[in-house]
Short mmCIF file of C-alpha atoms in Angstrom, two decimals:
data_model
loop_
_atom_site.label_atom_id
_atom_site.label_comp_id
_atom_site.label_asym_id
_atom_site.label_seq_id
_atom_site.Cartn_x
_atom_site.Cartn_y
_atom_site.Cartn_z
CA UNK A 68 -206.88 -118.23 29.13
CA UNK A 69 -205.49 -119.10 25.79
CA UNK A 70 -208.95 -120.10 24.59
CA UNK A 71 -210.23 -116.66 25.79
CA UNK A 72 -207.52 -114.89 23.94
CA UNK A 73 -208.49 -116.87 20.94
CA UNK A 74 -212.18 -115.86 21.21
CA UNK A 75 -211.28 -112.28 21.49
CA UNK A 76 -208.98 -112.55 18.55
CA UNK A 77 -211.62 -114.27 16.35
CA UNK A 78 -214.15 -111.42 16.97
CA UNK A 79 -211.42 -108.84 16.23
CA UNK A 80 -210.82 -110.85 13.01
CA UNK A 81 -214.30 -110.13 11.81
CA UNK A 82 -214.40 -106.50 12.91
CA UNK A 83 -215.11 -105.20 9.47
CA UNK A 84 -217.87 -107.64 8.82
CA UNK A 85 -219.56 -106.71 12.23
CA UNK A 86 -219.18 -102.95 11.54
CA UNK A 87 -220.70 -103.45 7.99
CA UNK A 88 -223.62 -105.39 9.58
CA UNK A 89 -224.14 -102.54 12.05
CA UNK A 90 -224.08 -99.95 9.43
CA UNK A 91 -226.53 -101.90 7.08
CA UNK A 92 -229.01 -102.16 9.89
CA UNK A 93 -228.66 -98.54 10.92
CA UNK A 94 -228.92 -97.14 7.33
CA UNK A 95 -232.26 -98.97 6.75
CA UNK A 96 -234.37 -98.64 9.90
CA UNK A 97 -237.32 -100.86 9.98
CA UNK A 98 -240.13 -100.76 12.53
CA UNK A 99 -241.60 -103.66 14.73
CA UNK A 100 -242.08 -106.87 12.97
CA UNK A 101 -240.91 -105.35 9.58
CA UNK A 102 -237.29 -105.88 9.93
CA UNK A 103 -236.79 -107.90 6.82
CA UNK A 104 -233.60 -106.29 5.72
CA UNK A 105 -231.98 -106.36 9.12
CA UNK A 106 -232.85 -110.14 9.55
CA UNK A 107 -231.53 -110.89 6.01
CA UNK A 108 -228.20 -109.24 6.74
CA UNK A 109 -227.82 -110.86 10.12
CA UNK A 110 -228.64 -114.29 8.90
CA UNK A 111 -226.40 -113.94 5.90
CA UNK A 112 -223.41 -113.40 8.35
CA UNK A 113 -224.31 -116.10 10.65
CA UNK A 114 -224.77 -118.62 7.72
CA UNK A 115 -221.42 -117.54 6.42
CA UNK A 116 -219.92 -118.76 9.68
CA UNK A 117 -221.80 -121.98 9.46
CA UNK A 118 -224.66 -121.39 11.93
CA UNK A 119 -227.69 -123.53 11.28
CA UNK A 120 -230.66 -120.89 11.08
CA UNK A 121 -234.39 -121.46 11.37
CA UNK A 122 -236.50 -118.49 10.21
CA UNK A 123 -239.99 -117.28 11.09
CA UNK A 124 -240.06 -118.88 14.70
CA UNK A 125 -242.92 -118.35 17.00
CA UNK A 126 -245.14 -117.27 14.10
CA UNK A 127 -243.15 -114.08 13.60
CA UNK A 128 -241.73 -113.56 10.12
CA UNK A 129 -238.73 -111.52 11.34
CA UNK A 130 -237.88 -113.79 14.31
CA UNK A 131 -235.13 -116.45 13.93
CA UNK A 132 -233.00 -119.01 15.82
CA UNK A 133 -229.40 -119.66 14.80
CA UNK A 134 -227.37 -122.33 16.40
CA UNK A 135 -223.95 -123.93 16.48
CA UNK A 136 -223.23 -127.26 18.38
CA UNK A 137 -220.29 -127.81 20.57
CA UNK A 138 -218.42 -131.04 20.85
CA UNK A 139 -220.93 -132.52 23.46
CA UNK A 140 -223.97 -132.32 25.37
CA UNK A 141 -224.16 -129.26 27.81
CA UNK A 142 -226.06 -126.07 28.46
CA UNK A 143 -227.58 -123.90 25.80
CA UNK A 144 -226.35 -120.24 25.94
CA UNK A 145 -228.35 -117.60 23.88
CA UNK A 146 -227.34 -114.32 22.79
CA UNK A 147 -230.41 -112.02 22.05
CA UNK A 148 -230.35 -109.89 18.96
CA UNK A 149 -232.52 -106.83 18.64
CA UNK A 150 -232.89 -104.87 15.36
CA UNK A 151 -236.04 -102.93 15.23
CA UNK A 152 -236.07 -99.13 14.89
CA UNK A 153 -238.29 -96.24 16.10
CA UNK A 154 -240.67 -94.21 14.08
CA UNK A 155 -239.15 -91.00 12.54
CA UNK A 156 -235.74 -91.21 14.26
CA UNK A 157 -234.49 -94.70 13.26
CA UNK A 158 -232.09 -96.42 15.52
CA UNK A 159 -232.38 -94.03 18.37
CA UNK A 160 -232.03 -96.91 20.82
CA UNK A 161 -228.98 -98.43 19.06
CA UNK A 162 -230.49 -101.74 18.21
CA UNK A 163 -228.13 -102.02 15.29
CA UNK A 164 -225.38 -102.34 17.91
CA UNK A 165 -227.38 -104.81 20.08
CA UNK A 166 -227.90 -107.16 17.27
CA UNK A 167 -224.43 -106.92 16.00
CA UNK A 168 -222.84 -107.54 19.45
CA UNK A 169 -224.95 -110.70 19.91
CA UNK A 170 -224.07 -111.91 16.41
CA UNK A 171 -220.32 -111.18 16.94
CA UNK A 172 -220.23 -112.89 20.41
CA UNK A 173 -221.89 -116.01 19.04
CA UNK A 174 -219.58 -116.16 15.96
CA UNK A 175 -216.43 -115.72 18.14
CA UNK A 176 -217.50 -118.43 20.58
CA UNK A 177 -218.29 -120.71 17.76
CA UNK A 178 -214.77 -120.74 16.65
CA UNK A 179 -213.90 -122.77 19.84
CA UNK A 180 -216.91 -124.94 19.78
CA UNK A 181 -214.71 -128.09 19.51
CA UNK A 182 -213.70 -127.21 23.08
CA UNK A 183 -217.28 -126.59 24.37
CA UNK A 184 -219.86 -128.93 25.64
CA UNK A 185 -223.18 -127.30 24.86
CA UNK A 186 -224.82 -125.16 22.25
CA UNK A 187 -224.29 -121.61 21.03
CA UNK A 188 -227.59 -119.86 19.99
CA UNK A 189 -228.54 -116.54 18.61
CA UNK A 190 -232.23 -115.65 18.95
CA UNK A 191 -233.42 -112.82 16.76
CA UNK A 192 -236.13 -111.00 18.71
CA UNK A 193 -238.02 -108.43 16.57
CA UNK A 194 -240.50 -105.71 17.81
CA UNK A 195 -239.03 -104.74 21.23
CA UNK A 196 -240.12 -101.15 20.71
CA UNK A 197 -243.68 -101.72 21.66
CA UNK A 198 -244.36 -104.85 19.88
CA UNK A 199 -243.53 -107.25 22.61
CA UNK A 200 -241.58 -109.70 20.39
CA UNK A 201 -239.80 -111.48 23.29
CA UNK A 202 -243.26 -111.75 25.17
CA UNK A 203 -244.83 -113.53 22.26
CA UNK A 204 -241.65 -115.74 21.95
CA UNK A 205 -241.61 -116.59 25.63
CA UNK A 206 -245.43 -117.53 25.45
CA UNK A 207 -244.72 -119.74 22.33
CA UNK A 208 -241.96 -121.73 24.17
CA UNK A 209 -238.93 -120.33 22.33
CA UNK A 210 -236.92 -120.10 25.42
CA UNK A 211 -238.05 -123.55 26.90
CA UNK A 212 -234.75 -125.18 25.97
CA UNK A 213 -232.51 -122.05 26.60
CA UNK A 214 -230.49 -122.16 29.83
CA UNK A 215 -228.82 -118.81 29.87
CA UNK A 216 -229.68 -115.61 27.88
CA UNK A 217 -227.46 -112.39 27.36
CA UNK A 218 -227.46 -109.06 25.66
CA UNK A 219 -225.87 -105.67 25.90
CA UNK A 220 -227.87 -102.42 25.38
CA UNK A 221 -225.98 -99.04 24.34
CA UNK A 222 -226.28 -96.34 26.85
CA UNK A 223 -224.50 -93.33 28.31
CA UNK A 224 -223.15 -95.24 31.24
CA UNK A 225 -221.67 -98.76 31.92
CA UNK A 226 -224.15 -100.47 34.24
CA UNK A 227 -224.86 -104.08 35.25
CA UNK A 228 -228.01 -105.40 37.15
CA UNK A 229 -230.26 -102.57 36.19
CA UNK A 230 -233.90 -103.32 36.66
CA UNK A 231 -236.92 -102.44 34.63
CA UNK A 232 -240.52 -101.59 35.25
CA UNK A 233 -243.52 -103.66 34.35
CA UNK A 234 -245.65 -101.94 31.71
CA UNK A 235 -248.39 -102.13 29.29
CA UNK A 236 -250.37 -99.65 27.11
CA UNK A 237 -254.08 -99.17 27.29
CA UNK A 238 -256.34 -97.72 24.53
CA UNK A 239 -259.58 -96.21 25.66
CA UNK A 240 -262.32 -95.62 23.19
CA UNK A 241 -265.48 -93.72 24.00
CA UNK A 242 -268.65 -93.89 21.90
CA UNK A 243 -271.37 -91.24 22.58
CA UNK A 244 -274.01 -89.39 20.50
CA UNK A 245 -273.29 -86.77 17.89
CA UNK A 246 -275.36 -83.46 18.07
CA UNK A 247 -274.91 -79.90 16.91
CA UNK A 248 -273.34 -77.69 19.49
CA UNK A 249 -276.29 -75.34 19.47
CA UNK A 250 -278.20 -78.32 21.21
CA UNK A 251 -275.55 -79.98 23.24
CA UNK A 252 -278.23 -81.61 25.42
CA UNK A 253 -279.19 -83.83 22.49
CA UNK A 254 -275.57 -85.35 22.34
CA UNK A 255 -273.44 -87.50 24.44
CA UNK A 256 -269.93 -86.00 24.38
CA UNK A 257 -267.32 -88.68 23.93
CA UNK A 258 -264.46 -86.01 24.12
CA UNK A 259 -265.75 -85.00 27.53
CA UNK A 260 -265.51 -88.54 28.62
CA UNK A 261 -261.73 -88.56 27.56
CA UNK A 262 -261.22 -85.37 29.47
CA UNK A 263 -262.85 -86.81 32.56
CA UNK A 264 -260.52 -89.82 32.30
CA UNK A 265 -257.44 -87.66 32.44
CA UNK A 266 -258.96 -85.67 35.37
CA UNK A 267 -259.94 -88.81 37.32
CA UNK A 268 -256.42 -90.35 36.66
CA UNK A 269 -254.76 -87.18 38.20
CA UNK A 270 -257.00 -87.44 41.23
CA UNK A 271 -255.92 -91.11 41.99
CA UNK A 272 -252.20 -90.69 41.63
CA UNK A 273 -251.62 -90.33 45.31
CA UNK A 274 -253.05 -93.73 46.02
CA UNK A 275 -251.20 -95.62 43.38
CA UNK A 276 -248.33 -98.00 44.23
CA UNK A 277 -244.93 -96.40 44.62
CA UNK A 278 -243.01 -96.13 41.31
CA UNK A 279 -246.12 -96.27 39.36
CA UNK A 280 -246.49 -93.88 36.33
CA UNK A 281 -249.39 -93.19 34.05
CA UNK A 282 -248.79 -90.86 30.76
CA UNK A 283 -251.49 -90.41 28.25
CA UNK A 284 -252.38 -88.55 25.12
CA UNK A 285 -255.64 -87.90 23.24
CA UNK A 286 -255.43 -89.49 19.80
CA UNK A 287 -258.88 -88.45 18.62
CA UNK A 288 -261.23 -85.92 20.02
CA UNK A 289 -263.77 -84.90 17.22
CA UNK A 290 -263.56 -83.47 13.86
CA UNK A 291 -265.01 -79.86 14.12
CA UNK A 292 -265.79 -77.60 17.05
CA UNK A 293 -269.37 -76.94 16.42
CA UNK A 294 -270.32 -80.83 16.65
CA UNK A 295 -270.50 -82.81 19.81
CA UNK A 296 -268.16 -85.69 19.06
CA UNK A 297 -269.69 -89.07 19.19
CA UNK A 298 -266.25 -90.75 19.15
CA UNK A 299 -263.05 -90.04 21.03
CA UNK A 300 -259.97 -91.98 21.92
CA UNK A 301 -257.01 -91.75 24.27
CA UNK A 302 -253.96 -93.95 24.86
CA UNK A 303 -251.87 -94.50 28.11
CA UNK A 304 -248.56 -95.94 28.92
CA UNK A 305 -248.82 -97.54 32.31
CA UNK A 306 -245.78 -98.55 34.40
CA UNK A 307 -245.29 -100.05 37.78
CA UNK A 308 -242.56 -101.58 39.92
CA UNK A 309 -243.94 -105.15 39.50
CA UNK A 310 -246.71 -107.01 37.48
CA UNK A 311 -248.63 -107.14 40.75
CA UNK A 312 -248.58 -103.36 41.14
CA UNK A 313 -249.22 -102.96 37.36
CA UNK A 314 -252.50 -104.97 37.84
CA UNK A 315 -253.63 -102.60 40.69
CA UNK A 316 -252.97 -99.59 38.44
CA UNK A 317 -254.85 -100.88 35.49
CA UNK A 318 -257.70 -101.95 37.73
CA UNK A 319 -257.94 -98.28 38.98
CA UNK A 320 -258.14 -97.08 35.34
CA UNK A 321 -260.73 -99.68 34.42
CA UNK A 322 -262.78 -98.53 37.46
CA UNK A 323 -262.53 -94.92 36.24
CA UNK A 324 -263.68 -95.93 32.76
CA UNK A 325 -266.73 -97.79 34.20
CA UNK A 326 -267.63 -94.90 36.40
CA UNK A 327 -267.46 -92.46 33.31
CA UNK A 328 -269.71 -94.81 31.40
CA UNK A 329 -272.28 -94.84 34.17
CA UNK A 330 -272.01 -91.00 34.81
CA UNK A 331 -272.12 -89.89 31.05
CA UNK A 332 -273.92 -92.60 29.35
CA UNK A 333 -271.14 -93.23 26.86
CA UNK A 334 -269.99 -96.81 25.83
CA UNK A 335 -266.38 -97.61 26.32
CA UNK A 336 -263.93 -100.03 25.05
CA UNK A 337 -260.44 -100.74 26.45
CA UNK A 338 -257.75 -102.40 24.46
CA UNK A 339 -254.58 -103.60 26.12
CA UNK A 340 -251.22 -104.42 24.78
CA UNK A 341 -249.00 -107.30 26.01
CA UNK A 342 -247.42 -106.98 29.35
CA UNK A 343 -243.81 -106.32 29.64
CA UNK A 344 -242.82 -107.61 33.18
CA UNK A 345 -240.29 -106.14 35.53
CA UNK A 346 -236.82 -107.36 34.99
CA UNK A 347 -234.60 -109.74 37.12
CA UNK A 348 -230.93 -109.39 35.87
CA UNK A 349 -228.81 -112.32 37.05
CA UNK A 350 -225.94 -111.06 39.38
CA UNK A 351 -223.58 -113.89 38.81
CA UNK A 352 -223.85 -113.64 34.90
CA UNK A 353 -223.42 -109.88 35.22
CA UNK A 354 -220.45 -110.02 37.52
CA UNK A 355 -218.67 -112.30 34.92
CA UNK A 356 -219.49 -109.84 32.09
CA UNK A 357 -218.05 -107.05 34.41
CA UNK A 358 -214.85 -109.04 34.94
CA UNK A 359 -214.50 -109.81 31.21
CA UNK A 360 -215.09 -106.46 29.88
CA UNK A 361 -212.67 -104.94 32.30
CA UNK A 362 -209.79 -106.12 30.30
CA UNK A 363 -210.91 -103.98 27.48
CA UNK A 364 -210.79 -100.89 29.56
CA UNK A 365 -214.39 -100.69 30.52
CA UNK A 366 -215.54 -100.52 34.30
CA UNK A 367 -219.05 -101.69 34.96
CA UNK A 368 -221.08 -100.16 37.88
CA UNK A 369 -224.28 -101.02 39.59
CA UNK A 370 -227.10 -98.64 39.15
CA UNK A 371 -227.50 -95.68 41.64
CA UNK A 372 -230.39 -96.28 44.17
CA UNK A 373 -232.43 -93.40 42.74
CA UNK A 374 -231.90 -94.29 39.06
CA UNK A 375 -235.07 -94.03 36.86
CA UNK A 376 -235.97 -97.29 35.00
CA UNK A 377 -237.59 -97.90 31.62
CA UNK A 378 -239.24 -101.06 30.43
CA UNK A 379 -238.20 -103.82 27.98
CA UNK A 380 -239.54 -107.26 26.91
CA UNK A 381 -236.25 -108.75 28.35
CA UNK A 382 -238.13 -108.75 31.53
CA UNK A 383 -240.37 -111.54 30.37
CA UNK A 384 -237.32 -113.64 29.34
CA UNK A 385 -235.71 -113.02 32.80
CA UNK A 386 -238.80 -114.76 34.37
CA UNK A 387 -238.06 -118.06 32.57
CA UNK A 388 -234.28 -118.15 32.15
CA UNK A 389 -231.38 -116.58 33.96
CA UNK A 390 -230.65 -113.39 31.89
CA UNK A 391 -228.68 -110.27 31.69
CA UNK A 392 -229.44 -106.79 29.89
CA UNK A 393 -226.31 -104.82 30.74
CA UNK A 394 -225.57 -101.30 29.43
CA UNK A 395 -222.46 -100.04 27.64
CA UNK A 396 -221.72 -96.49 27.04
CA UNK A 397 -221.56 -95.09 23.51
CA UNK A 398 -222.58 -91.48 24.15
CA UNK A 399 -221.94 -88.87 26.71
CA UNK A 400 -224.11 -88.47 29.74
CA UNK A 401 -227.05 -86.39 29.02
CA UNK A 402 -227.69 -87.73 25.46
CA UNK A 403 -231.26 -88.85 25.48
CA UNK A 404 -232.16 -92.25 24.38
CA UNK A 405 -234.88 -92.34 21.66
CA UNK A 406 -233.55 -89.14 20.11
CA UNK A 407 -231.87 -88.07 16.90
CA UNK A 408 -228.69 -87.50 19.06
CA UNK A 409 -228.52 -91.16 20.08
CA UNK A 410 -229.37 -92.19 16.63
CA UNK A 411 -226.35 -90.40 15.30
CA UNK A 412 -224.22 -91.62 18.16
CA UNK A 413 -225.02 -95.19 17.37
CA UNK A 414 -223.18 -95.22 14.02
CA UNK A 415 -219.86 -93.48 15.09
CA UNK A 416 -216.49 -94.98 15.37
CA UNK A 417 -216.70 -94.80 19.13
CA UNK A 418 -219.90 -96.84 19.06
CA UNK A 419 -218.31 -99.46 16.85
CA UNK A 420 -215.37 -99.72 19.14
CA UNK A 421 -217.61 -100.13 22.08
CA UNK A 422 -219.57 -102.65 20.19
CA UNK A 423 -216.53 -104.76 19.60
CA UNK A 424 -215.78 -104.75 23.37
CA UNK A 425 -219.35 -105.80 24.13
CA UNK A 426 -219.15 -108.66 21.60
CA UNK A 427 -216.06 -109.84 23.14
CA UNK A 428 -217.33 -109.66 26.61
CA UNK A 429 -220.40 -111.48 25.88
CA UNK A 430 -218.47 -114.20 24.22
CA UNK A 431 -216.09 -114.58 27.11
CA UNK A 432 -218.98 -114.64 29.59
CA UNK A 433 -220.63 -117.34 27.61
CA UNK A 434 -217.38 -119.24 27.52
CA UNK A 435 -217.32 -118.92 31.32
CA UNK A 436 -220.73 -120.51 31.63
CA UNK A 437 -219.84 -123.30 29.36
CA UNK A 438 -216.62 -124.24 31.28
CA UNK A 439 -217.59 -123.53 34.98
CA UNK A 440 -220.05 -125.84 36.54
CA UNK A 441 -220.11 -124.04 39.88
CA UNK A 442 -220.88 -120.80 38.17
CA UNK A 443 -223.74 -122.42 36.44
CA UNK A 444 -225.04 -123.66 39.76
CA UNK A 445 -224.63 -120.27 41.45
CA UNK A 446 -226.55 -118.56 38.58
CA UNK A 447 -229.38 -121.01 39.03
CA UNK A 448 -229.37 -120.84 42.91
CA UNK A 449 -229.85 -117.04 42.52
CA UNK A 450 -232.43 -117.46 39.76
CA UNK A 451 -234.64 -119.72 42.01
CA UNK A 452 -234.25 -117.44 45.05
CA UNK A 453 -234.97 -114.07 43.34
CA UNK A 454 -237.28 -114.54 40.33
CA UNK A 455 -241.07 -114.94 41.07
CA UNK A 456 -243.07 -117.47 39.42
CA UNK A 457 -246.03 -115.83 37.93
CA UNK A 458 -249.05 -117.61 36.83
CA UNK A 459 -249.75 -116.98 33.07
CA UNK A 460 -253.05 -115.27 33.98
CA UNK A 461 -250.99 -112.52 35.89
CA UNK A 462 -249.43 -111.36 32.74
CA UNK A 463 -252.21 -111.63 30.12
#
């Protein structure tokens, strides 16, 4: 108990440094894989506290690994930092708080490293907002020597063990033949192919796996109305309960596109982003986080049965290592994530007070893992029982 009090005290002692880091990240929002300033500020603070930092891991310029060794051999506990922003609205997902919580947790825990057998690690994971930074890092083996991974996401509720949907994006391009609208029979209308794609997707929704969702936009449909467009493009966000269901949905869309090619005579090209898998939060780690954050006045809850899930590349991490991605309230219920309202909420005094609680709870949970062999065994027993083993070809 004394060591836990010391860890919390150490984090409180760097409150101003952490708030300053959060503000620096927030005031200079940077998009996926371009988070140079955020990474510079994070690494500067970690190096100040004697972390050994390796930059540019997994071939990503804005990814990093910072570590601090304990007194002996033991497990490696990683705190995951996110710091990319959204177009136009900046940190409307509160990644300035995510990154800072993980940094604060690691620094606090490092102050008692002489009492710990194992290694404390911060992994900087760029490009969560659509870039799939963690997916790339998993594929490149960054998590191969990590035993446990943790992070907290700002939200409008306090939640543990919330899942996430599998997702990927599809870009569909159609190439037809241009013609003047006075002689449409001489052309092949690429825009019409796009319109048919939307219509056919609407027709198959009833046969898609449960929890599946397809949302799309037309990104290009021609230049002038009196010319049959020879090129048109649309983009879709596809979500499903699992990777297996996601493959079914994507296969349906591919069949639609092939049918349109045959029907209209267009040529199609489908581009796919990386797969974000569904998420498997570890209950034993989450319960420890729940216990630890309760001492700071925050009560964590399990998600309601009808809660709607989003997606994140933490899902791919949860396939290879026991992980949590818990949620901490910084804004009132009804505040929409990915909005200016949430951007504004992520820099308030309240958000920073919550950030400090989150950093302390993460650090204390890490300490529990280092010091409790039975807890470590329970975590892995659940991991092996609940997390599927996908073949790499399933998530390409």
